[in-house]
CSV table of C-alpha atoms in Angstrom, one decimal:
chain,number,residue,atom,x,y,z
O,1,UNK,CA,-171.2,-57.0,47.1
O,2,UNK,CA,-167.4,-55.3,45.8
O,3,UNK,CA,-165.8,-57.2,49.7
O,4,UNK,CA,-163.9,-60.2,49.1
O,5,UNK,CA,-164.9,-63.0,51.3
O,6,UNK,CA,-162.4,-65.4,53.8
O,7,UNK,CA,-164.0,-68.2,54.5
O,8,UNK,CA,-162.7,-69.3,57.9
O,9,UNK,CA,-163.1,-73.1,59.0
O,10,UNK,CA,-163.9,-73.7,62.7
O,11,UNK,CA,-163.6,-78.1,63.0
O,12,UNK,CA,-165.8,-77.5,66.4
O,13,UNK,CA,-167.8,-80.3,68.3
O,14,UNK,CA,-167.4,-80.6,71.2
O,15,UNK,CA,-170.5,-78.4,71.7
O,16,UNK,CA,-172.8,-81.2,70.8
O,17,UNK,CA,-173.1,-84.8,71.6
O,18,UNK,CA,-173.3,-86.3,68.3
O,19,UNK,CA,-169.4,-86.4,66.6
O,20,UNK,CA,-169.0,-85.7,62.8
O,21,UNK,CA,-170.1,-82.4,62.6
O,22,UNK,CA,-166.2,-81.3,62.9
O,23,UNK,CA,-165.6,-82.8,59.5
O,24,UNK,CA,-168.8,-79.8,58.5
O,25,UNK,CA,-165.8,-77.6,56.7
O,26,UNK,CA,-164.2,-79.8,54.6
O,27,UNK,CA,-167.5,-81.2,53.7
O,28,UNK,CA,-168.8,-77.9,52.3
O,29,UNK,CA,-165.8,-76.7,50.7
O,30,UNK,CA,-165.9,-80.6,49.1
O,31,UNK,CA,-168.9,-79.6,48.5
O,32,UNK,CA,-168.7,-77.1,45.3
O,33,UNK,CA,-168.4,-73.6,47.6
O,34,UNK,CA,-165.3,-71.8,45.7
O,35,UNK,CA,-167.4,-72.7,42.3
O,36,UNK,CA,-170.5,-70.7,43.3
O,37,UNK,CA,-168.5,-67.4,44.8
O,38,UNK,CA,-166.6,-68.0,41.2
O,39,UNK,CA,-169.6,-69.1,39.4
O,40,UNK,CA,-170.8,-64.9,40.9
O,41,UNK,CA,-167.4,-63.0,40.3
O,42,UNK,CA,-166.8,-62.7,43.7
O,43,UNK,CA,-163.0,-62.8,45.0
O,44,UNK,CA,-162.9,-65.5,47.7
O,45,UNK,CA,-160.3,-66.6,50.1
O,46,UNK,CA,-160.2,-69.7,52.4
O,47,UNK,CA,-157.9,-69.2,55.5
O,48,UNK,CA,-158.5,-72.6,56.6
O,49,UNK,CA,-159.4,-74.3,59.6
O,50,UNK,CA,-158.8,-72.7,63.4
O,51,UNK,CA,-157.6,-75.2,65.9
O,52,UNK,CA,-159.9,-76.8,67.4
O,53,UNK,CA,-159.2,-79.4,70.8
O,54,UNK,CA,-159.6,-83.3,70.3
O,55,UNK,CA,-162.8,-84.1,72.8
O,56,UNK,CA,-161.1,-87.3,73.6
O,57,UNK,CA,-158.6,-85.6,75.2
O,58,UNK,CA,-159.9,-83.4,77.1
O,59,UNK,CA,-162.7,-83.6,80.3
O,60,UNK,CA,-165.6,-81.8,79.3
O,61,UNK,CA,-166.8,-81.2,83.4
O,62,UNK,CA,-163.9,-79.4,83.8
O,63,UNK,CA,-164.7,-76.0,84.0
O,64,UNK,CA,-168.5,-76.2,85.4
O,65,UNK,CA,-170.2,-73.0,85.4
O,66,UNK,CA,-171.8,-72.6,89.3
O,67,UNK,CA,-175.2,-74.2,89.6
O,68,UNK,CA,-175.4,-75.1,85.9
O,69,UNK,CA,-173.8,-77.2,83.4
O,70,UNK,CA,-172.3,-76.0,80.0
O,71,UNK,CA,-169.8,-79.3,78.9
O,72,UNK,CA,-165.8,-78.2,77.4
O,73,UNK,CA,-166.6,-75.0,78.7
O,74,UNK,CA,-163.2,-73.9,78.6
O,75,UNK,CA,-162.6,-75.2,75.6
O,76,UNK,CA,-165.6,-73.1,74.1
O,77,UNK,CA,-164.3,-70.5,75.2
O,78,UNK,CA,-160.6,-70.6,74.4
O,79,UNK,CA,-162.5,-71.6,70.4
O,80,UNK,CA,-164.8,-68.7,70.6
O,81,UNK,CA,-162.2,-66.5,71.5
O,82,UNK,CA,-159.9,-67.7,68.5
O,83,UNK,CA,-163.2,-67.5,66.1
O,84,UNK,CA,-163.6,-63.8,67.6
O,85,UNK,CA,-160.0,-62.7,66.5
O,86,UNK,CA,-159.6,-64.2,63.4
O,87,UNK,CA,-163.8,-62.7,62.4
O,88,UNK,CA,-162.3,-59.5,63.8
O,89,UNK,CA,-159.1,-59.4,61.1
O,90,UNK,CA,-160.9,-60.1,58.8
O,91,UNK,CA,-163.4,-57.1,58.9
O,92,UNK,CA,-160.8,-55.3,59.9
O,93,UNK,CA,-158.7,-55.6,56.5
O,94,UNK,CA,-161.7,-55.1,54.5
O,95,UNK,CA,-163.1,-58.5,53.7
O,96,UNK,CA,-166.3,-60.4,53.9
O,97,UNK,CA,-166.0,-63.7,57.0
O,98,UNK,CA,-168.5,-66.6,55.9
O,99,UNK,CA,-167.3,-69.0,58.9
O,100,UNK,CA,-168.1,-72.3,59.0
O,101,UNK,CA,-169.4,-75.2,61.2
O,102,UNK,CA,-168.9,-77.2,63.4
O,103,UNK,CA,-171.4,-76.9,66.1
O,104,UNK,CA,-173.4,-73.9,66.3
O,105,UNK,CA,-172.3,-72.5,70.1
O,106,UNK,CA,-169.2,-71.1,67.1
O,107,UNK,CA,-171.5,-68.6,66.9
O,108,UNK,CA,-170.6,-67.2,70.5
O,109,UNK,CA,-166.7,-66.6,68.5
O,110,UNK,CA,-168.4,-65.6,65.2
O,111,UNK,CA,-170.6,-62.9,67.2
O,112,UNK,CA,-168.8,-61.3,69.4
O,113,UNK,CA,-166.0,-61.1,66.6
O,114,UNK,CA,-168.6,-59.4,64.2
O,115,UNK,CA,-170.3,-57.0,66.9
O,116,UNK,CA,-168.7,-53.5,67.0
O,117,UNK,CA,-168.5,-52.0,70.8
O,118,UNK,CA,-169.3,-48.4,68.9
O,119,UNK,CA,-172.2,-50.0,67.5
O,120,UNK,CA,-175.5,-52.4,67.0
O,121,UNK,CA,-175.6,-55.6,65.8
O,122,UNK,CA,-179.3,-57.8,64.6
O,123,UNK,CA,-178.6,-60.7,64.0
O,124,UNK,CA,-181.3,-63.1,62.3
O,125,UNK,CA,-181.5,-67.1,63.5
O,126,UNK,CA,-182.1,-69.6,61.1
O,127,UNK,CA,-182.9,-73.0,63.0
O,128,UNK,CA,-184.7,-75.7,64.2
O,129,UNK,CA,-184.0,-74.8,67.9
O,130,UNK,CA,-184.1,-72.0,69.9
O,131,UNK,CA,-180.3,-72.5,71.4
O,132,UNK,CA,-181.9,-70.3,74.2
O,133,UNK,CA,-181.0,-72.6,77.1
O,134,UNK,CA,-178.4,-71.4,79.4
O,135,UNK,CA,-176.1,-73.3,82.0
O,136,UNK,CA,-178.8,-73.2,84.2
O,137,UNK,CA,-181.6,-74.8,82.5
O,138,UNK,CA,-179.9,-77.1,79.7
O,139,UNK,CA,-181.0,-80.7,79.9
O,140,UNK,CA,-178.0,-82.1,77.7
O,141,UNK,CA,-175.0,-79.6,78.9
O,142,UNK,CA,-174.3,-79.4,75.1
O,143,UNK,CA,-173.0,-75.6,74.2
O,144,UNK,CA,-174.2,-75.8,70.9
O,145,UNK,CA,-178.5,-75.6,72.6
O,146,UNK,CA,-177.2,-72.7,74.4
O,147,UNK,CA,-175.5,-70.3,72.2
O,148,UNK,CA,-177.6,-67.6,71.2
O,149,UNK,CA,-178.6,-67.6,75.1
O,150,UNK,CA,-174.5,-67.1,75.4
O,151,UNK,CA,-175.1,-64.0,73.7
O,152,UNK,CA,-177.5,-62.2,74.5
O,153,UNK,CA,-175.7,-62.8,78.3
O,154,UNK,CA,-178.5,-64.8,80.1
O,155,UNK,CA,-178.3,-66.4,83.2
O,156,UNK,CA,-174.7,-66.8,84.4
O,157,UNK,CA,-173.8,-66.1,80.8
O,158,UNK,CA,-174.5,-62.4,82.2
O,159,UNK,CA,-171.5,-62.9,83.4
O,160,UNK,CA,-168.7,-64.0,80.8
O,161,UNK,CA,-167.2,-61.8,78.5
O,162,UNK,CA,-166.2,-64.1,75.8
O,163,UNK,CA,-169.9,-65.0,75.8
O,164,UNK,CA,-172.1,-62.0,76.7
O,165,UNK,CA,-172.1,-59.2,73.3
O,166,UNK,CA,-173.2,-56.8,74.5
O,167,UNK,CA,-173.7,-54.9,71.3
O,168,UNK,CA,-176.3,-56.7,70.0
O,169,UNK,CA,-180.0,-56.4,71.3
O,170,UNK,CA,-182.3,-58.7,72.3
O,171,UNK,CA,-185.0,-56.5,70.3
O,172,UNK,CA,-182.9,-56.8,66.9
O,173,UNK,CA,-182.7,-60.5,66.6
O,174,UNK,CA,-184.9,-62.6,65.2
O,175,UNK,CA,-185.2,-66.7,65.5
O,176,UNK,CA,-186.6,-68.1,61.8
O,177,UNK,CA,-188.4,-71.2,62.0
O,178,UNK,CA,-188.0,-72.7,65.5
O,179,UNK,CA,-189.6,-76.2,65.8
O,180,UNK,CA,-188.1,-78.0,68.6
O,181,UNK,CA,-187.9,-75.7,72.0
O,182,UNK,CA,-187.4,-76.7,75.7
O,183,UNK,CA,-190.1,-76.6,78.3
O,184,UNK,CA,-187.7,-73.6,80.1
O,185,UNK,CA,-185.8,-73.0,77.0
O,186,UNK,CA,-189.5,-72.2,75.7
O,187,UNK,CA,-190.1,-69.9,79.5
O,188,UNK,CA,-187.0,-68.1,78.5
O,189,UNK,CA,-187.2,-67.2,74.8
O,190,UNK,CA,-191.2,-65.6,75.4
O,191,UNK,CA,-189.9,-63.5,78.6
O,192,UNK,CA,-187.5,-62.0,76.5
O,193,UNK,CA,-187.5,-59.1,73.5
O,194,UNK,CA,-186.0,-61.0,70.9
O,195,UNK,CA,-188.8,-62.3,67.6
O,196,UNK,CA,-189.3,-66.1,67.3
O,197,UNK,CA,-191.0,-67.2,64.3
O,198,UNK,CA,-191.7,-71.0,64.4
O,199,UNK,CA,-192.6,-73.0,61.8
O,200,UNK,CA,-196.2,-72.5,62.2
O,201,UNK,CA,-195.7,-68.9,61.7
O,202,UNK,CA,-194.4,-69.3,58.3
O,203,UNK,CA,-196.7,-72.2,57.0
O,204,UNK,CA,-199.6,-69.3,57.8
O,205,UNK,CA,-197.5,-66.6,56.3
O,206,UNK,CA,-194.3,-67.7,53.9
O,207,UNK,CA,-191.5,-68.0,54.3
O,208,UNK,CA,-191.2,-64.9,52.2
O,209,UNK,CA,-193.1,-62.3,54.4
O,210,UNK,CA,-191.8,-63.9,57.5
O,211,UNK,CA,-187.9,-63.7,56.5
O,212,UNK,CA,-188.7,-59.9,55.0
O,213,UNK,CA,-189.9,-59.0,58.3
O,214,UNK,CA,-187.3,-60.4,59.7
O,215,UNK,CA,-184.5,-58.8,58.4
O,216,UNK,CA,-186.3,-55.0,58.4
O,217,UNK,CA,-186.3,-56.5,62.9
O,218,UNK,CA,-182.9,-57.3,62.7
O,219,UNK,CA,-181.5,-53.7,61.0
O,220,UNK,CA,-184.4,-51.5,62.6
O,221,UNK,CA,-182.1,-49.2,64.0
O,222,UNK,CA,-178.6,-51.1,63.7
O,223,UNK,CA,-175.7,-50.9,61.8
O,224,UNK,CA,-175.0,-54.1,60.5
O,225,UNK,CA,-176.4,-58.1,60.9
O,226,UNK,CA,-175.7,-61.5,61.5
O,227,UNK,CA,-176.6,-64.1,59.5
O,228,UNK,CA,-176.7,-67.2,61.5
O,229,UNK,CA,-177.8,-70.6,59.3
O,230,UNK,CA,-178.2,-73.8,61.2
O,231,UNK,CA,-179.1,-76.2,58.9
O,232,UNK,CA,-180.9,-78.5,60.2
O,233,UNK,CA,-183.4,-75.1,59.4
O,234,UNK,CA,-184.1,-77.7,56.6
O,235,UNK,CA,-186.3,-80.7,57.1
O,236,UNK,CA,-184.3,-83.7,56.7
O,237,UNK,CA,-185.7,-85.3,53.5
O,238,UNK,CA,-184.1,-82.1,52.1
O,239,UNK,CA,-180.6,-81.9,54.6
O,240,UNK,CA,-180.7,-85.7,55.9
O,241,UNK,CA,-176.7,-84.4,57.2
O,242,UNK,CA,-176.9,-82.8,60.4
O,243,UNK,CA,-176.5,-83.7,64.0
O,244,UNK,CA,-180.4,-83.1,65.8
O,245,UNK,CA,-182.8,-83.6,62.2
O,246,UNK,CA,-185.6,-82.1,62.9
O,247,UNK,CA,-189.0,-83.1,60.6
O,248,UNK,CA,-191.4,-80.4,60.0
O,249,UNK,CA,-188.8,-77.9,58.2
O,250,UNK,CA,-188.3,-75.7,55.1
O,251,UNK,CA,-187.7,-77.2,51.7
O,252,UNK,CA,-185.1,-76.8,49.4
O,253,UNK,CA,-187.0,-73.8,47.4
O,254,UNK,CA,-188.0,-72.2,50.6
O,255,UNK,CA,-184.3,-71.9,52.2
O,256,UNK,CA,-183.6,-70.8,48.9
O,257,UNK,CA,-186.1,-68.2,48.7
O,258,UNK,CA,-184.8,-67.1,52.6
O,259,UNK,CA,-181.3,-66.3,51.4
O,260,UNK,CA,-182.4,-65.0,48.0
O,261,UNK,CA,-184.1,-62.2,50.3
O,262,UNK,CA,-180.8,-62.2,52.4
O,263,UNK,CA,-178.7,-61.3,49.3
O,264,UNK,CA,-181.3,-58.1,48.6
O,265,UNK,CA,-180.1,-57.0,51.8
O,266,UNK,CA,-176.3,-57.8,51.7
O,267,UNK,CA,-175.1,-54.6,52.2
O,268,UNK,CA,-176.3,-54.0,55.5
O,269,UNK,CA,-174.8,-58.0,56.2
O,270,UNK,CA,-171.7,-58.1,58.2
O,271,UNK,CA,-171.2,-61.9,58.5
O,272,UNK,CA,-172.7,-64.8,57.9
O,273,UNK,CA,-172.2,-69.0,59.3
O,274,UNK,CA,-173.3,-72.2,58.1
O,275,UNK,CA,-173.1,-75.2,61.2
O,276,UNK,CA,-173.7,-78.1,62.0
O,277,UNK,CA,-173.3,-80.0,58.5
O,278,UNK,CA,-172.3,-83.0,59.7
O,279,UNK,CA,-171.0,-85.7,56.7
O,280,UNK,CA,-170.9,-89.2,58.7
O,281,UNK,CA,-175.0,-88.7,58.4
O,282,UNK,CA,-175.3,-87.0,55.9
O,283,UNK,CA,-176.3,-89.1,51.9
O,284,UNK,CA,-173.6,-89.2,49.4
O,285,UNK,CA,-172.6,-85.6,51.0
O,286,UNK,CA,-176.0,-84.0,49.6
O,287,UNK,CA,-175.9,-81.3,52.8
O,288,UNK,CA,-173.1,-79.7,52.6
O,289,UNK,CA,-173.7,-79.4,48.9
O,290,UNK,CA,-176.9,-77.1,49.6
O,291,UNK,CA,-175.0,-75.2,52.1
O,292,UNK,CA,-172.9,-74.3,49.6
O,293,UNK,CA,-175.8,-74.2,46.9
O,294,UNK,CA,-177.7,-71.6,49.6
O,295,UNK,CA,-174.1,-69.6,49.9
O,296,UNK,CA,-174.8,-68.7,46.2
O,297,UNK,CA,-178.3,-67.3,47.0
O,298,UNK,CA,-177.1,-65.6,49.9
O,299,UNK,CA,-174.8,-63.2,47.7
O,300,UNK,CA,-176.7,-63.4,45.0
O,301,UNK,CA,-177.3,-66.2,42.5
O,302,UNK,CA,-179.9,-65.2,41.0
O,303,UNK,CA,-182.1,-67.6,37.8
O,304,UNK,CA,-182.0,-64.8,34.9
């Protein structure tokens, strides 16, 4: 990749119940992100962090959707609109946006900014969770569990232009590594045209096979792809510093293999984000350092 990488931090924790994920961008930077790009001989510019309201200063239920619940909906919309503008501006400048979260609700803004209305965008979503709840199905009201449903216009999100990105078709969206899905969320996924690979699929068929297929699906007939990496995709023994850890995730080496497959298609990669790093729950910044290493693999770092 000959594009300059522009790092955009979004210290967002409005989409989740557990505090601390707002420090994720700083933890990843401290973990050596710039060093990874320097070793690759790539130009990297850090634009700092976007402004995010403090939850203590806002009412989470002030802007509820009709017939459902989405906490901090107004604030999430405002932040995602800022993310969209920053990502779109980065792409228009010929640079590559690498967005650091923050909770996974920021993906709504990243994808909106990456998507050109006149083109089609595929998505590969590495996550333990489906993020496919809607305000009508969510058991928690946390928007980080609704981000992919929002992008695809599910439920009441279909009437919210800030969330729904029509340039993304369900047929080009792939979930990789699912192992914790709510009952109604499961129904929505099964009724949709997205492709979903569970950890059982990975166990049976291997990470290389699944990720290669996932990228094939995301790139089939699309102009570019977006990669969304939630660090809780990895097993908590490898990535303890995440807000919603789930046992049984991928290993350290499997995660690197997956990102190496992403690197093989990086000419088709338009944007990427890494989310849900929570340094409060981490062990000596292990998870943030791992995020940096995985970014290196995604951008072409190899052993030989």
